[in-house]
Amino acid sequence: MENTNAEKKTILSGIQPSGTLTIGNYLGALRNWAKIQYEYNCYFCVVDLHAITVRQVPAELRQNSLKTMALYLAAGIDPRENAIFLQSHVPAHAQLGWVLDCFTMFGELSRMTQFKDKSAKHADNINAGLFTYPVLMAADILLYQADLVPVGADQKQHIEIARDIAIRFNNTYSDTFKIPEPYMPKIGTKIMSLTDPLSKMSKSDPGDGSVFLLDSRDTVIRKIKRAVTDSGSEVRFAEGKDGINNLMNIYAAFTGKTYGEIEREFEGKGYGDFKLAVGEVAADALSALQDKYNVFLADKAQLDAVLTDGAERASYTANKTLRKVYRKVGFYSVNK
Ligand code: TYM
């Protein structure tokens, strides 16, 4: 079945099942997908091929793929309206990835900040997949002729390279790929670590820097209470107050309040009261999400059915683009 309504624009996005999702993934990506899902033709992928660029325990990867899917559903993504699928279930991703590798330059991949960060973190495993990661991501996006890619700020550079690759391919042959744009929320697009507010909150941070979507209420409140802040006490968004700015960003994203409103709400109160309030709104939001998540995760037959249907819908569109690409580059096909 096709997943397209010609009047709607198309969206594709994905999350790596490389650990438990954080409130960064939720506020920067997942929550926004749920908000816009009915306005666009949407493809939401769990990018398991990307996850193995860093060594994974196989049983955990399988489990994390299902958990990530269950979190998509718990966040309100409607599988009747959208294709929800695993990247490894649609071979066209890897197939187009190879073709696009041949249209991507060594120099441009060397400049990717995520590659530099990850190769520093995993110095014993700087594999070729880690290096060509952005090309596979370009394939994810370009296969669906996506107009928009809703992501957090850290993925902007990857969308730029996807655009460059698409333009290069189109210029070499003729118009083949739609040139995608990033789509970012105003707030929540860059949630920082609670223990180091100068670095991004990340799934792979094992410590107290990240709030995970499956953390208990007490854990959420404790982590936020201990978040690193400066020695002041005034709740105000200001240059250099990275810890407080980050907590204000989190509070604003969960409550919809502006920074001005937050400053007025906490006038005359200290950081302690503010941190407790941030912890409580985050914990409330996560406990509602977890209730739904537990129901979805327990129904494996339903998850499998969603994945089967999602892969079928995604394959239909992806194979259409792949056939076009194979023809343009000159691969012979047998007329049946
Ligand atoms: P990943 O799995 O690291 O993150 C998934 C999404 O969450 C966003 N995000 C954040 N947003 C705000 N604050 C944070 N601290 C934070 N951490 C993560 C990311 O920007 C992303 O939107 N390469 C991608 C996965 C991918 C993809 C794609 C995305 C593969 N193919 C095609 C879009 C389209 C990644 O590693 O995301």
PDB file of C-alpha atoms in Angstrom, residues 114-306:
ATOM      1  CA  GLN A 114      29.537  13.768  14.681  1.00  0.00           C
ATOM      2  CA  PHE A 115      32.208  11.608  13.020  1.00  0.00           C
ATOM      3  CA  LYS A 116      34.955  13.527  14.805  1.00  0.00           C
ATOM      4  CA  ASP A 117      33.154  13.232  18.173  1.00  0.00           C
ATOM      5  CA  LYS A 118      32.313   9.552  17.786  1.00  0.00           C
ATOM      6  CA  SER A 119      35.768   8.570  16.587  1.00  0.00           C
ATOM      7  CA  ALA A 120      37.243  10.302  19.617  1.00  0.00           C
ATOM      8  CA  LYS A 121      34.798   8.406  21.878  1.00  0.00           C
ATOM      9  CA  HIS A 122      35.328   5.038  20.158  1.00  0.00           C
ATOM     10  CA  ALA A 123      39.007   5.272  19.224  1.00  0.00           C
ATOM     11  CA  ASP A 124      39.308   1.474  19.121  1.00  0.00           C
ATOM     12  CA  ASN A 125      36.580   1.113  16.480  1.00  0.00           C
ATOM     13  CA  ILE A 126      36.748   3.889  13.896  1.00  0.00           C
ATOM     14  CA  ASN A 127      35.090   1.765  11.235  1.00  0.00           C
ATOM     15  CA  ALA A 128      34.134   2.735   7.680  1.00  0.00           C
ATOM     16  CA  GLY A 129      30.436   2.673   8.624  1.00  0.00           C
ATOM     17  CA  LEU A 130      31.009   5.402  11.179  1.00  0.00           C
ATOM     18  CA  PHE A 131      32.659   7.445   8.448  1.00  0.00           C
ATOM     19  CA  THR A 132      29.953   6.914   5.802  1.00  0.00           C
ATOM     20  CA  TYR A 133      27.126   7.203   8.348  1.00  0.00           C
ATOM     21  CA  PRO A 134      25.841  10.494   6.851  1.00  0.00           C
ATOM     22  CA  VAL A 135      25.555   8.885   3.406  1.00  0.00           C
ATOM     23  CA  LEU A 136      23.209   6.197   4.745  1.00  0.00           C
ATOM     24  CA  MET A 137      21.253   8.959   6.449  1.00  0.00           C
ATOM     25  CA  ALA A 138      21.062  10.813   3.113  1.00  0.00           C
ATOM     26  CA  ALA A 139      19.698   7.601   1.570  1.00  0.00           C
ATOM     27  CA  ASP A 140      17.052   7.369   4.344  1.00  0.00           C
ATOM     28  CA  ILE A 141      15.825  10.837   3.515  1.00  0.00           C
ATOM     29  CA  LEU A 142      16.177  10.875  -0.274  1.00  0.00           C
ATOM     30  CA  LEU A 143      14.464   7.508  -0.846  1.00  0.00           C
ATOM     31  CA  TYR A 144      11.171   9.015   0.289  1.00  0.00           C
ATOM     32  CA  GLN A 145      11.583  12.327  -1.548  1.00  0.00           C
ATOM     33  CA  ALA A 146      11.163  13.987   1.844  1.00  0.00           C
ATOM     34  CA  ASP A 147      10.455  17.728   1.857  1.00  0.00           C
ATOM     35  CA  LEU A 148      11.197  18.091   5.544  1.00  0.00           C
ATOM     36  CA  VAL A 149      13.262  16.270   8.143  1.00  0.00           C
ATOM     37  CA  PRO A 150      12.247  17.025  11.747  1.00  0.00           C
ATOM     38  CA  VAL A 151      15.377  16.715  13.902  1.00  0.00           C
ATOM     39  CA  GLY A 152      17.259  18.334  16.762  1.00  0.00           C
ATOM     40  CA  ALA A 153      20.029  20.870  16.102  1.00  0.00           C
ATOM     41  CA  ASP A 154      22.814  18.251  16.190  1.00  0.00           C
ATOM     42  CA  GLN A 155      21.579  16.689  12.922  1.00  0.00           C
ATOM     43  CA  LYS A 156      21.604  19.891  10.880  1.00  0.00           C
ATOM     44  CA  GLN A 157      25.018  19.222   9.382  1.00  0.00           C
ATOM     45  CA  HIS A 158      23.868  15.773   8.246  1.00  0.00           C
ATOM     46  CA  ILE A 159      20.901  17.269   6.457  1.00  0.00           C
ATOM     47  CA  GLU A 160      23.167  19.761   4.747  1.00  0.00           C
ATOM     48  CA  ILE A 161      25.340  16.974   3.376  1.00  0.00           C
ATOM     49  CA  ALA A 162      22.218  15.052   2.262  1.00  0.00           C
ATOM     50  CA  ARG A 163      21.218  18.155   0.307  1.00  0.00           C
ATOM     51  CA  ASP A 164      24.687  18.447  -1.231  1.00  0.00           C
ATOM     52  CA  ILE A 165      24.670  14.782  -2.286  1.00  0.00           C
ATOM     53  CA  ALA A 166      21.183  15.105  -3.783  1.00  0.00           C
ATOM     54  CA  ILE A 167      22.135  18.242  -5.724  1.00  0.00           C
ATOM     55  CA  ARG A 168      25.299  16.551  -7.011  1.00  0.00           C
ATOM     56  CA  PHE A 169      23.337  13.497  -8.182  1.00  0.00           C
ATOM     57  CA  ASN A 170      20.620  15.626  -9.804  1.00  0.00           C
ATOM     58  CA  ASN A 171      23.251  17.708 -11.599  1.00  0.00           C
ATOM     59  CA  THR A 172      25.087  14.619 -12.848  1.00  0.00           C
ATOM     60  CA  TYR A 173      21.941  13.053 -14.352  1.00  0.00           C
ATOM     61  CA  SER A 174      18.650  14.918 -14.139  1.00  0.00           C
ATOM     62  CA  ASP A 175      16.155  15.744 -11.413  1.00  0.00           C
ATOM     63  CA  THR A 176      15.871  12.616  -9.290  1.00  0.00           C
ATOM     64  CA  PHE A 177      15.751  13.657  -5.650  1.00  0.00           C
ATOM     65  CA  LYS A 178      13.741  16.285  -3.822  1.00  0.00           C
ATOM     66  CA  ILE A 179      16.096  18.582  -1.883  1.00  0.00           C
ATOM     67  CA  PRO A 180      15.124  18.239   1.811  1.00  0.00           C
ATOM     68  CA  GLU A 181      15.021  20.938   4.491  1.00  0.00           C
ATOM     69  CA  PRO A 182      15.568  20.495   8.228  1.00  0.00           C
ATOM     70  CA  TYR A 183      12.509  21.169  10.381  1.00  0.00           C
ATOM     71  CA  MET A 184      13.310  22.234  13.908  1.00  0.00           C
ATOM     72  CA  PRO A 185      11.185  23.298  16.845  1.00  0.00           C
ATOM     73  CA  LYS A 186      11.820  26.712  18.363  1.00  0.00           C
ATOM     74  CA  ILE A 187      12.359  25.238  21.774  1.00  0.00           C
ATOM     75  CA  GLY A 188      13.908  21.936  22.873  1.00  0.00           C
ATOM     76  CA  THR A 189      16.074  21.524  19.816  1.00  0.00           C
ATOM     77  CA  LYS A 190      19.270  21.238  21.858  1.00  0.00           C
ATOM     78  CA  ILE A 191      18.887  19.786  25.347  1.00  0.00           C
ATOM     79  CA  MET A 192      22.208  19.709  27.171  1.00  0.00           C
ATOM     80  CA  SER A 193      23.652  17.259  29.701  1.00  0.00           C
ATOM     81  CA  LEU A 194      22.640  17.941  33.300  1.00  0.00           C
ATOM     82  CA  THR A 195      26.155  17.245  34.541  1.00  0.00           C
ATOM     83  CA  ASP A 196      27.953  19.109  31.742  1.00  0.00           C
ATOM     84  CA  PRO A 197      25.679  21.770  30.247  1.00  0.00           C
ATOM     85  CA  LEU A 198      28.180  22.463  27.473  1.00  0.00           C
ATOM     86  CA  SER A 199      27.688  19.044  25.900  1.00  0.00           C
ATOM     87  CA  LYS A 200      24.570  17.526  24.400  1.00  0.00           C
ATOM     88  CA  MET A 201      22.346  15.197  26.439  1.00  0.00           C
ATOM     89  CA  SER A 202      22.908  11.781  24.924  1.00  0.00           C
ATOM     90  CA  LYS A 203      21.519   8.222  25.018  1.00  0.00           C
ATOM     91  CA  SER A 204      25.010   6.859  25.478  1.00  0.00           C
ATOM     92  CA  ASP A 205      25.765   8.845  28.643  1.00  0.00           C
ATOM     93  CA  PRO A 206      25.578   6.256  31.414  1.00  0.00           C
ATOM     94  CA  GLY A 207      25.736   8.805  34.236  1.00  0.00           C
ATOM     95  CA  ASP A 208      23.318  11.348  35.662  1.00  0.00           C
ATOM     96  CA  GLY A 209      23.692  13.773  32.745  1.00  0.00           C
ATOM     97  CA  SER A 210      20.745  12.310  30.835  1.00  0.00           C
ATOM     98  CA  VAL A 211      17.114  11.888  31.825  1.00  0.00           C
ATOM     99  CA  PHE A 212      15.899   8.729  30.118  1.00  0.00           C
ATOM    100  CA  LEU A 213      12.283   8.357  29.025  1.00  0.00           C
ATOM    101  CA  LEU A 214      11.983   5.205  31.132  1.00  0.00           C
ATOM    102  CA  ASP A 215      13.499   6.675  34.325  1.00  0.00           C
ATOM    103  CA  SER A 216      11.358   6.435  37.466  1.00  0.00           C
ATOM    104  CA  ARG A 217       9.793   9.562  38.947  1.00  0.00           C
ATOM    105  CA  ASP A 218      12.299   9.622  41.812  1.00  0.00           C
ATOM    106  CA  THR A 219      15.241   9.266  39.439  1.00  0.00           C
ATOM    107  CA  VAL A 220      14.021  12.110  37.221  1.00  0.00           C
ATOM    108  CA  ILE A 221      13.540  14.420  40.194  1.00  0.00           C
ATOM    109  CA  ARG A 222      16.883  13.446  41.725  1.00  0.00           C
ATOM    110  CA  LYS A 223      18.837  13.951  38.494  1.00  0.00           C
ATOM    111  CA  ILE A 224      17.318  17.376  37.903  1.00  0.00           C
ATOM    112  CA  LYS A 225      17.805  18.416  41.524  1.00  0.00           C
ATOM    113  CA  ARG A 226      21.514  17.646  41.168  1.00  0.00           C
ATOM    114  CA  ALA A 227      21.895  19.348  37.773  1.00  0.00           C
ATOM    115  CA  VAL A 228      25.012  21.496  37.552  1.00  0.00           C
ATOM    116  CA  THR A 229      24.198  25.217  37.871  1.00  0.00           C
ATOM    117  CA  ASP A 230      26.245  28.319  38.659  1.00  0.00           C
ATOM    118  CA  SER A 231      26.577  29.794  42.132  1.00  0.00           C
ATOM    119  CA  GLY A 232      23.817  32.388  41.651  1.00  0.00           C
ATOM    120  CA  SER A 233      20.195  32.015  42.662  1.00  0.00           C
ATOM    121  CA  GLU A 234      18.158  34.096  40.237  1.00  0.00           C
ATOM    122  CA  VAL A 235      16.172  32.146  37.654  1.00  0.00           C
ATOM    123  CA  ARG A 236      16.983  34.197  34.560  1.00  0.00           C
ATOM    124  CA  PHE A 237      18.054  33.234  31.043  1.00  0.00           C
ATOM    125  CA  ALA A 238      21.460  34.827  30.490  1.00  0.00           C
ATOM    126  CA  GLU A 239      24.670  34.289  28.583  1.00  0.00           C
ATOM    127  CA  GLY A 240      27.108  32.011  30.409  1.00  0.00           C
ATOM    128  CA  LYS A 241      24.460  30.544  32.762  1.00  0.00           C
ATOM    129  CA  ASP A 242      24.436  27.330  30.754  1.00  0.00           C
ATOM    130  CA  GLY A 243      23.034  25.082  33.478  1.00  0.00           C
ATOM    131  CA  ILE A 244      20.073  27.337  34.291  1.00  0.00           C
ATOM    132  CA  ASN A 245      19.493  28.113  30.614  1.00  0.00           C
ATOM    133  CA  ASN A 246      19.252  24.393  29.930  1.00  0.00           C
ATOM    134  CA  LEU A 247      16.758  23.822  32.745  1.00  0.00           C
ATOM    135  CA  MET A 248      14.712  26.796  31.527  1.00  0.00           C
ATOM    136  CA  ASN A 249      14.730  25.284  28.062  1.00  0.00           C
ATOM    137  CA  ILE A 250      13.501  21.938  29.444  1.00  0.00           C
ATOM    138  CA  TYR A 251      10.818  23.619  31.563  1.00  0.00           C
ATOM    139  CA  ALA A 252       9.696  25.784  28.627  1.00  0.00           C
ATOM    140  CA  ALA A 253       9.527  22.747  26.338  1.00  0.00           C
ATOM    141  CA  PHE A 254       7.398  20.730  28.788  1.00  0.00           C
ATOM    142  CA  THR A 255       5.079  23.564  29.870  1.00  0.00           C
ATOM    143  CA  GLY A 256       4.875  25.770  26.767  1.00  0.00           C
ATOM    144  CA  LYS A 257       5.791  28.791  28.921  1.00  0.00           C
ATOM    145  CA  THR A 258       8.065  31.546  27.621  1.00  0.00           C
ATOM    146  CA  TYR A 259      11.336  32.450  29.343  1.00  0.00           C
ATOM    147  CA  GLY A 260       9.733  35.719  30.531  1.00  0.00           C
ATOM    148  CA  GLU A 261       6.845  33.824  32.132  1.00  0.00           C
ATOM    149  CA  ILE A 262       9.263  31.425  33.806  1.00  0.00           C
ATOM    150  CA  GLU A 263      11.357  34.284  35.172  1.00  0.00           C
ATOM    151  CA  ARG A 264       8.255  35.885  36.662  1.00  0.00           C
ATOM    152  CA  GLU A 265       7.012  32.584  38.090  1.00  0.00           C
ATOM    153  CA  PHE A 266      10.269  32.072  40.000  1.00  0.00           C
ATOM    154  CA  GLU A 267      10.993  35.660  40.982  1.00  0.00           C
ATOM    155  CA  GLY A 268      12.239  35.733  44.548  1.00  0.00           C
ATOM    156  CA  LYS A 269      12.555  31.956  44.669  1.00  0.00           C
ATOM    157  CA  GLY A 270      15.878  30.119  44.461  1.00  0.00           C
ATOM    158  CA  TYR A 271      17.315  27.467  42.176  1.00  0.00           C
ATOM    159  CA  GLY A 272      16.065  24.745  44.545  1.00  0.00           C
ATOM    160  CA  ASP A 273      12.375  25.564  43.986  1.00  0.00           C
ATOM    161  CA  PHE A 274      12.942  25.903  40.270  1.00  0.00           C
ATOM    162  CA  LYS A 275      14.731  22.559  39.977  1.00  0.00           C
ATOM    163  CA  LEU A 276      11.936  20.836  41.857  1.00  0.00           C
ATOM    164  CA  ALA A 277       9.366  22.336  39.478  1.00  0.00           C
ATOM    165  CA  VAL A 278      11.375  21.242  36.422  1.00  0.00           C
ATOM    166  CA  GLY A 279      11.729  17.737  37.891  1.00  0.00           C
ATOM    167  CA  GLU A 280       8.007  17.508  38.531  1.00  0.00           C
ATOM    168  CA  VAL A 281       6.845  18.567  35.077  1.00  0.00           C
ATOM    169  CA  ALA A 282       9.342  16.215  33.467  1.00  0.00           C
ATOM    170  CA  ALA A 283       8.357  13.322  35.758  1.00  0.00           C
ATOM    171  CA  ASP A 284       4.621  13.922  35.128  1.00  0.00           C
ATOM    172  CA  ALA A 285       5.117  13.914  31.360  1.00  0.00           C
ATOM    173  CA  LEU A 286       7.260  10.780  31.486  1.00  0.00           C
ATOM    174  CA  SER A 287       4.931   8.835  33.721  1.00  0.00           C
ATOM    175  CA  ALA A 288       2.032   9.430  31.282  1.00  0.00           C
ATOM    176  CA  LEU A 289       4.294   8.309  28.430  1.00  0.00           C
ATOM    177  CA  GLN A 290       5.488   5.231  30.339  1.00  0.00           C
ATOM    178  CA  ASP A 291       1.938   4.062  31.075  1.00  0.00           C
ATOM    179  CA  LYS A 292       1.209   3.944  27.351  1.00  0.00           C
ATOM    180  CA  TYR A 293       4.642   2.513  26.533  1.00  0.00           C
ATOM    181  CA  ASN A 294       4.122  -0.455  28.870  1.00  0.00           C
ATOM    182  CA  VAL A 295       0.866  -1.356  27.155  1.00  0.00           C
ATOM    183  CA  PHE A 296       2.413  -1.177  23.661  1.00  0.00           C
ATOM    184  CA  LEU A 297       5.553  -3.079  24.609  1.00  0.00           C
ATOM    185  CA  ALA A 298       3.536  -5.920  26.129  1.00  0.00           C
ATOM    186  CA  ASP A 299       1.714  -6.558  22.845  1.00  0.00           C
ATOM    187  CA  LYS A 300       4.436  -8.018  20.653  1.00  0.00           C
ATOM    188  CA  ALA A 301       1.945  -9.237  18.031  1.00  0.00           C
ATOM    189  CA  GLN A 302       0.727  -5.687  17.549  1.00  0.00           C
ATOM    190  CA  LEU A 303       4.269  -4.309  17.327  1.00  0.00           C
ATOM    191  CA  ASP A 304       5.143  -6.914  14.703  1.00  0.00           C
ATOM    192  CA  ALA A 305       2.006  -6.083  12.738  1.00  0.00           C
ATOM    193  CA  VAL A 306       2.846  -2.365  12.775  1.00  0.00           C
TER     194      VAL A 306
END
